[in-house]
Tab-separated table of C-alpha atoms in Angstrom:
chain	number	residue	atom	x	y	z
A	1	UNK	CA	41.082	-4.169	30.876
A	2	UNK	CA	40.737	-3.220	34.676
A	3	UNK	CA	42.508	-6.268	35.603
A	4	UNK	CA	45.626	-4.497	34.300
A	5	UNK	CA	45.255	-1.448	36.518
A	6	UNK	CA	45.246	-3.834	38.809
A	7	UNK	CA	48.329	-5.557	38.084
A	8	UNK	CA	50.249	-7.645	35.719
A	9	UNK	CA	48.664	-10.916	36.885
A	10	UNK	CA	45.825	-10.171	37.895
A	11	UNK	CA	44.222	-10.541	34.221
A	12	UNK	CA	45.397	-14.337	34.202
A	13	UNK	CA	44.021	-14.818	37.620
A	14	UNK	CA	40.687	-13.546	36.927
A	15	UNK	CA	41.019	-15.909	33.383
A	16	UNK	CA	41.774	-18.959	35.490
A	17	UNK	CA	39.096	-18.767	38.138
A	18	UNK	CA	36.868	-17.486	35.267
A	19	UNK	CA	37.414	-21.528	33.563
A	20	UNK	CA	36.525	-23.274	37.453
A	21	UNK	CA	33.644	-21.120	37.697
A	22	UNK	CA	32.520	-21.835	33.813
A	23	UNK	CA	32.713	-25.688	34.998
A	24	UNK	CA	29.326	-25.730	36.847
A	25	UNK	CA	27.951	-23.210	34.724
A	26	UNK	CA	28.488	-25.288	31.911
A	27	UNK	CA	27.458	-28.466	32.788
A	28	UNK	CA	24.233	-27.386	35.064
A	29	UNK	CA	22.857	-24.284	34.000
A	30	UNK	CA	23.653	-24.418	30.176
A	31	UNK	CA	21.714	-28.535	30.593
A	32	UNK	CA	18.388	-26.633	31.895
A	33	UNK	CA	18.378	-23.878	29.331
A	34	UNK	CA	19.242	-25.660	26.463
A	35	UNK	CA	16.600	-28.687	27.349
A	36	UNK	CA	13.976	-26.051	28.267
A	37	UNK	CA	14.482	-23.738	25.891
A	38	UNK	CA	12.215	-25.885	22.834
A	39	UNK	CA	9.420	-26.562	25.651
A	40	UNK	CA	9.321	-22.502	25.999
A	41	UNK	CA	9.089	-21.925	22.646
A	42	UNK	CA	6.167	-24.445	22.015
A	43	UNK	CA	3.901	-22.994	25.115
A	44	UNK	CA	4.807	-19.520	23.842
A	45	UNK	CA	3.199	-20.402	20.084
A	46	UNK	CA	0.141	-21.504	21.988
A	47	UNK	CA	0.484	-18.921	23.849
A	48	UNK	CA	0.125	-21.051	26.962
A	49	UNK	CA	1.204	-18.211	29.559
A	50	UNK	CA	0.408	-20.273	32.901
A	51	UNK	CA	2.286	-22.912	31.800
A	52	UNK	CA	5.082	-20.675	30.617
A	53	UNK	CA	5.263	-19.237	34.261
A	54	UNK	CA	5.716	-22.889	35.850
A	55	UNK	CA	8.225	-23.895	33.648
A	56	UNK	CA	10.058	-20.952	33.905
A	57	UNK	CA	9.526	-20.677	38.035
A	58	UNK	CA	10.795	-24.957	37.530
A	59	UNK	CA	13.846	-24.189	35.386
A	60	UNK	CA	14.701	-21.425	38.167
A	61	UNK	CA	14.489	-23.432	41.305
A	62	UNK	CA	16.618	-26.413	39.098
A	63	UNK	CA	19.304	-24.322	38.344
A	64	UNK	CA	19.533	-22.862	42.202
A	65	UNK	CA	18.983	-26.796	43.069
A	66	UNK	CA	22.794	-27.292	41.274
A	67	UNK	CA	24.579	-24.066	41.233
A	68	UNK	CA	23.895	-22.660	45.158
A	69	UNK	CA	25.759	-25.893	46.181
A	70	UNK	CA	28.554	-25.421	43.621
A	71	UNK	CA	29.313	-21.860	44.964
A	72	UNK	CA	29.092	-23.325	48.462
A	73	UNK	CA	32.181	-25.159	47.857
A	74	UNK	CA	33.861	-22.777	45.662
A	75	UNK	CA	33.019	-20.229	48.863
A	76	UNK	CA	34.689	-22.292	51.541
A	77	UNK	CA	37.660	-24.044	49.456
A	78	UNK	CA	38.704	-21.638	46.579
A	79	UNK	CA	42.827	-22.600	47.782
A	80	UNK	CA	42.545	-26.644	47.688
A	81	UNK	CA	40.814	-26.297	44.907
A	82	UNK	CA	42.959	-24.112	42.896
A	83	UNK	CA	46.137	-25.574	44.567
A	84	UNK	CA	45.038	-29.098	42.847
A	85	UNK	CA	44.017	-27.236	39.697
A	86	UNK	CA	46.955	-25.499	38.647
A	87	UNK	CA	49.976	-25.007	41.642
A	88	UNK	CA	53.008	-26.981	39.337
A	89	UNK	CA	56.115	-25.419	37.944
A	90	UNK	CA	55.726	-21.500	37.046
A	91	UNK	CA	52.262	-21.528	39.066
A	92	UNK	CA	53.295	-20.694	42.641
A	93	UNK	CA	51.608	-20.688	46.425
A	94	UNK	CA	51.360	-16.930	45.345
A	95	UNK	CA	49.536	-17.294	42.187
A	96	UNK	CA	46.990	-20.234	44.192
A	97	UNK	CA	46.300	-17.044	46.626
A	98	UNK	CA	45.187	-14.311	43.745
A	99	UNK	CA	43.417	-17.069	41.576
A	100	UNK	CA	41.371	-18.626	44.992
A	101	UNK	CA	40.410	-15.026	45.507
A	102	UNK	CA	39.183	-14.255	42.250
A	103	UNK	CA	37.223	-17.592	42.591
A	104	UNK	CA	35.867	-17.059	45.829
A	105	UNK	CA	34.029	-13.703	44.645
A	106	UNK	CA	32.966	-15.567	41.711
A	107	UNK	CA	30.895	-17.960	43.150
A	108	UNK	CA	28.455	-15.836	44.435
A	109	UNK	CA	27.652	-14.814	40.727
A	110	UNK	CA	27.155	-18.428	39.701
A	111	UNK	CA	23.392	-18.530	40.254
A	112	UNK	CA	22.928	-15.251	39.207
A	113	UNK	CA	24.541	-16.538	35.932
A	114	UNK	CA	22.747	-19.789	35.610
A	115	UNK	CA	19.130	-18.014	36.254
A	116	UNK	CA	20.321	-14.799	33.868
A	117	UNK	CA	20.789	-17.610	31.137
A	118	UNK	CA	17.359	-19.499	31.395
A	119	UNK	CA	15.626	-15.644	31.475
A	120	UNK	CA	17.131	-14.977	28.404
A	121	UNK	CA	16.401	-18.404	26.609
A	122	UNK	CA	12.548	-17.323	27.852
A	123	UNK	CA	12.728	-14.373	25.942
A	124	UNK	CA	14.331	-15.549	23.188
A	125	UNK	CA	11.336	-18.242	23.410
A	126	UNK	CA	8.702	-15.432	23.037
A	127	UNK	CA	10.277	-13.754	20.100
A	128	UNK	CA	11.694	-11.239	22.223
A	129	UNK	CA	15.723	-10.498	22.201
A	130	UNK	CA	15.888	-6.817	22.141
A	131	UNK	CA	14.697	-6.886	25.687
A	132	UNK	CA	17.643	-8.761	27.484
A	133	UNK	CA	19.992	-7.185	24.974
A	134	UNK	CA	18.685	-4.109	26.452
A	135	UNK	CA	19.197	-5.063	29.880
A	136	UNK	CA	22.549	-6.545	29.542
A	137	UNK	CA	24.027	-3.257	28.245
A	138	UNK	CA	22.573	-1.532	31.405
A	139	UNK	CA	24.236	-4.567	33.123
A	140	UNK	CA	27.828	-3.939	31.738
A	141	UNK	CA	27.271	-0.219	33.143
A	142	UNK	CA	26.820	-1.249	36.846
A	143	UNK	CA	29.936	-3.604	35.611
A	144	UNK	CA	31.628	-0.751	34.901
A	145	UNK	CA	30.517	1.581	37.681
A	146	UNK	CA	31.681	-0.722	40.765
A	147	UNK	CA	34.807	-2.041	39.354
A	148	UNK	CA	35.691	2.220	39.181
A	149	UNK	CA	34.818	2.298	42.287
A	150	UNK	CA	36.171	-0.976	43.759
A	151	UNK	CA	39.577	-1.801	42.055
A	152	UNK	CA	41.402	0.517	44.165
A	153	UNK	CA	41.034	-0.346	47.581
A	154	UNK	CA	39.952	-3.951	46.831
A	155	UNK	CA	42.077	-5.066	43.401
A	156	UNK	CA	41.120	-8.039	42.213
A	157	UNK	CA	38.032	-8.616	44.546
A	158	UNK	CA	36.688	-5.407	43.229
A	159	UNK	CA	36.619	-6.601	40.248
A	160	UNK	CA	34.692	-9.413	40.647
A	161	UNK	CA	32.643	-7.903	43.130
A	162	UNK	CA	31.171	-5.348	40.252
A	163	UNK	CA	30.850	-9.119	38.000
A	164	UNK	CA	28.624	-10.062	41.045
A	165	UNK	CA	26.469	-7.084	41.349
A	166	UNK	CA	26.007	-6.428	37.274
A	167	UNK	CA	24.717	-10.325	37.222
A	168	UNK	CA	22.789	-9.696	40.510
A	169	UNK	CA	21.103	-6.565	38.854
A	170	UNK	CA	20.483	-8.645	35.375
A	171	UNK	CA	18.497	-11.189	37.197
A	172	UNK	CA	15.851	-9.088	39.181
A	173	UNK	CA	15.762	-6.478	35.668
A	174	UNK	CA	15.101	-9.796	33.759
A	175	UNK	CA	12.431	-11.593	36.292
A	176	UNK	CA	10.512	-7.854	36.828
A	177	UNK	CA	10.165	-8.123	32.948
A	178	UNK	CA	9.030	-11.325	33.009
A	179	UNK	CA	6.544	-10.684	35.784
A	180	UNK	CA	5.056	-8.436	34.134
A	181	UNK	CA	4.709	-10.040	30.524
A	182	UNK	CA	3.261	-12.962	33.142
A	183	UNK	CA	0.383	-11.275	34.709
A	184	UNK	CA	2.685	-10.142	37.675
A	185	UNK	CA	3.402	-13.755	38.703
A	186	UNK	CA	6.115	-15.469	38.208
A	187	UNK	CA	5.868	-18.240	41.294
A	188	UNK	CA	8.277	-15.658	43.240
A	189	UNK	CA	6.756	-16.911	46.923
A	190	UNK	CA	7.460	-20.432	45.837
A	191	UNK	CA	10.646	-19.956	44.446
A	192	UNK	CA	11.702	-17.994	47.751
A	193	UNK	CA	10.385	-20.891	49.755
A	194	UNK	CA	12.675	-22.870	48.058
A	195	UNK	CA	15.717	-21.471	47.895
A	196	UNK	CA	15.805	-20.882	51.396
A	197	UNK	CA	15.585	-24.557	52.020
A	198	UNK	CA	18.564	-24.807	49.212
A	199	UNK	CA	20.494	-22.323	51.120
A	200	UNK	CA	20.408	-24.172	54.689
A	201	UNK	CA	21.195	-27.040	52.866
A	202	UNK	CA	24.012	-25.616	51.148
A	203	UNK	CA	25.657	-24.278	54.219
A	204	UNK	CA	25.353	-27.853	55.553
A	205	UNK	CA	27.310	-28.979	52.656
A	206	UNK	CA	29.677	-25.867	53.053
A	207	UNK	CA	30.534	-26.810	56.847
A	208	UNK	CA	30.813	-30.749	55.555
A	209	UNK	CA	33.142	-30.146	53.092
A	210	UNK	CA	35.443	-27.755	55.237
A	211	UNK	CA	35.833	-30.454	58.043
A	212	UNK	CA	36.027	-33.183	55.680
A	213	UNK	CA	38.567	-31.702	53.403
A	214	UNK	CA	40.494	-29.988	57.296
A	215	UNK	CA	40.856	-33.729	57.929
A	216	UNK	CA	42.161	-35.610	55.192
A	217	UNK	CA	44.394	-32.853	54.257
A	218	UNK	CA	45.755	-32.453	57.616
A	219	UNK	CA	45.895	-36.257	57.606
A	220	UNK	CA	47.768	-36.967	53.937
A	221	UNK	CA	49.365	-33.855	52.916
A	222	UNK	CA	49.620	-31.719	49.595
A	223	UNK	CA	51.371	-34.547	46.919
A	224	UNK	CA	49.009	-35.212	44.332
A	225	UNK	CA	47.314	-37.456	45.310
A	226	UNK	CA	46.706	-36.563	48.277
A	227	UNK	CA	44.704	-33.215	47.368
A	228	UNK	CA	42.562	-35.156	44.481
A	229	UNK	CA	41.458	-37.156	47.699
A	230	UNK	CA	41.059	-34.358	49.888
A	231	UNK	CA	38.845	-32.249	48.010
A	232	UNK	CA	37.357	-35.287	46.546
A	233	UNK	CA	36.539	-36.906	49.394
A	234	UNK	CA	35.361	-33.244	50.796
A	235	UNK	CA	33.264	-32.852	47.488
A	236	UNK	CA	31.545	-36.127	48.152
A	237	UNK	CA	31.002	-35.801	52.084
A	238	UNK	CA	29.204	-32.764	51.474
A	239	UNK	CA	27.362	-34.079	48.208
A	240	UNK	CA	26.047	-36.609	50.144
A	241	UNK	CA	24.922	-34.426	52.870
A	242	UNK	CA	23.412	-31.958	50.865
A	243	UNK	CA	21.439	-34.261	48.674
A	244	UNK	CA	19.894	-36.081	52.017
A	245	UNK	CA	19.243	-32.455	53.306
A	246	UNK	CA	17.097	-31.548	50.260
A	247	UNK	CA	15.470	-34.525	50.265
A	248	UNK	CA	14.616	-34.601	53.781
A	249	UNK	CA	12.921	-30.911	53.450
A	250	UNK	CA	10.808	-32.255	50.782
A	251	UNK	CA	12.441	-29.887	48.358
A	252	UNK	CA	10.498	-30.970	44.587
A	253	UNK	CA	12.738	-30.401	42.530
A	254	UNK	CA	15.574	-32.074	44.464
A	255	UNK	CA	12.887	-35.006	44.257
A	256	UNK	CA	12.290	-34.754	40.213
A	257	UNK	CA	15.989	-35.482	39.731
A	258	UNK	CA	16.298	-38.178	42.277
A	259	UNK	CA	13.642	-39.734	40.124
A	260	UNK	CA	15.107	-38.522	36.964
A	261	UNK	CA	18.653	-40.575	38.421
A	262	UNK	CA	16.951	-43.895	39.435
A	263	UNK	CA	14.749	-44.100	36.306
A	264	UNK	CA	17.946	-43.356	33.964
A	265	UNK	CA	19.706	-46.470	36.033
A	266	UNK	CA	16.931	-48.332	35.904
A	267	UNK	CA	16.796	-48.122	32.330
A	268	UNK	CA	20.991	-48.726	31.965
């Protein structure tokens, strides 16, 4: 609805970029809820609390593990990668640049999201919807609030800038809840610890993938082909140097899914 007080497009902009950022959302964040989820609900009928907290403060760090790096490389290559998404026929250089800056605001909700999904599958797990129901209505108010205030001077990047902060609020409404219901603990120091590892790793990958992808496109051009190997090949670079990164600051969960990977290939 404010997309259109924006402009015509912008509504179909902010729908495109909305699908690329679902894509990691989906296949990361949604995984460690949905496996998670029946493990929370078991420690919560035993009422298990301190086991509750570590699997929760786990399932947290996990999804920061996979979605900080996403929005790393949504954050420094929103045009290749809408470019090689969806620039053919009707879909102009024009349309690449509103889309790209829809997505570029958009990833820095996407760990918001992914955490603001496994904090609701924990209260779900306790018997307890009414309380993130609660929360996300006070979340589609702060929505509401910046994207008044925003759309004008910024347009489309307002809007997803009050997306950003609404998820951003929903997060820390939904882990002082759970602190509390926790015995005000909910491994915050540890998951801080953490993420700040994940973050200098991330901007590793960030500054690998720019030079990588700099290259190769400077180097083959924008056919095809040439941009599925560009940000490919920029994808993987800084893949590769963001998994030896985490694994070289001893990050644990980076280290649970290395060995989750090598026993699943073991076993194929």
């Amino acid at each position: 609805v404010f997309g259109t007080l924006v402009s015509d497009e912008a509504p179909r902009a902010i729908d495109n970029a909305f699908r690329v950022y679902m894509l990691p959302q989906g296949l990361f964040s949604v995984a460690v809820a949905t496996v998670l989820f029946p493990t929370l609900s078991r420690m919560a009928a035993s009422r298990d609390v301190g086991a509750m907290r570590r699997t929760v403060g786990n399932g947290m760090r996990q999804i920061n593990l996979l979605l900080i790096p996403a929005a790393a490389f949504m954050i420094v290559l929103p045009n290749p990668i809408v470019r090689l998404l969806f620039q053919r026929g009707q879909f102009t250089a024009h349309s690449t640049h509103i889309v790209a800056v829809a997505l570029f605001w958009f990833a820095f909700s996407l760990p918001f999201g992914g955490l603001n999904l496994l904090l609701t599958r924990t209260f779900f797990a306790v018997q307890k919807p009414w309380i993130p129901t609660r929360l996300a209505a006070m979340n589609i108010v702060v929505d509401i609030i910046v994207s008044i205030g925003l759309y004008k001077p910024f347009g489309i990047a307002g809007l997803i800038i009050g997306t950003v902060a609404a998820n951003a609020v929903m997060t820390a409404l939904q882990m002082h809840r759970l602190r509390i219901g926790f015995n005000g603990r909910l491994e915050g120091s540890q998951t801080i610890m953490i993420t700040a590892r994940i973050l200098v790793a991330s901007g590793l990958l960030a500054g690998v993938s720019w030079l990588a992808w700099r290259l190769l496109d400077g180097l083959l051009g924008v056919s095809l082909p040439a941009q599925i190997v560009s940000v490919g090949g920029a994808a993987l670079a800084g893949l590769f140097v963001y998994v030896r990164a985490v694994l070289a600051m001893h990050v644990p969960e980076a280290h649970q899914v290395h060995r989750l990977i090598v026993n699943q290939l073991g076993r194929t």
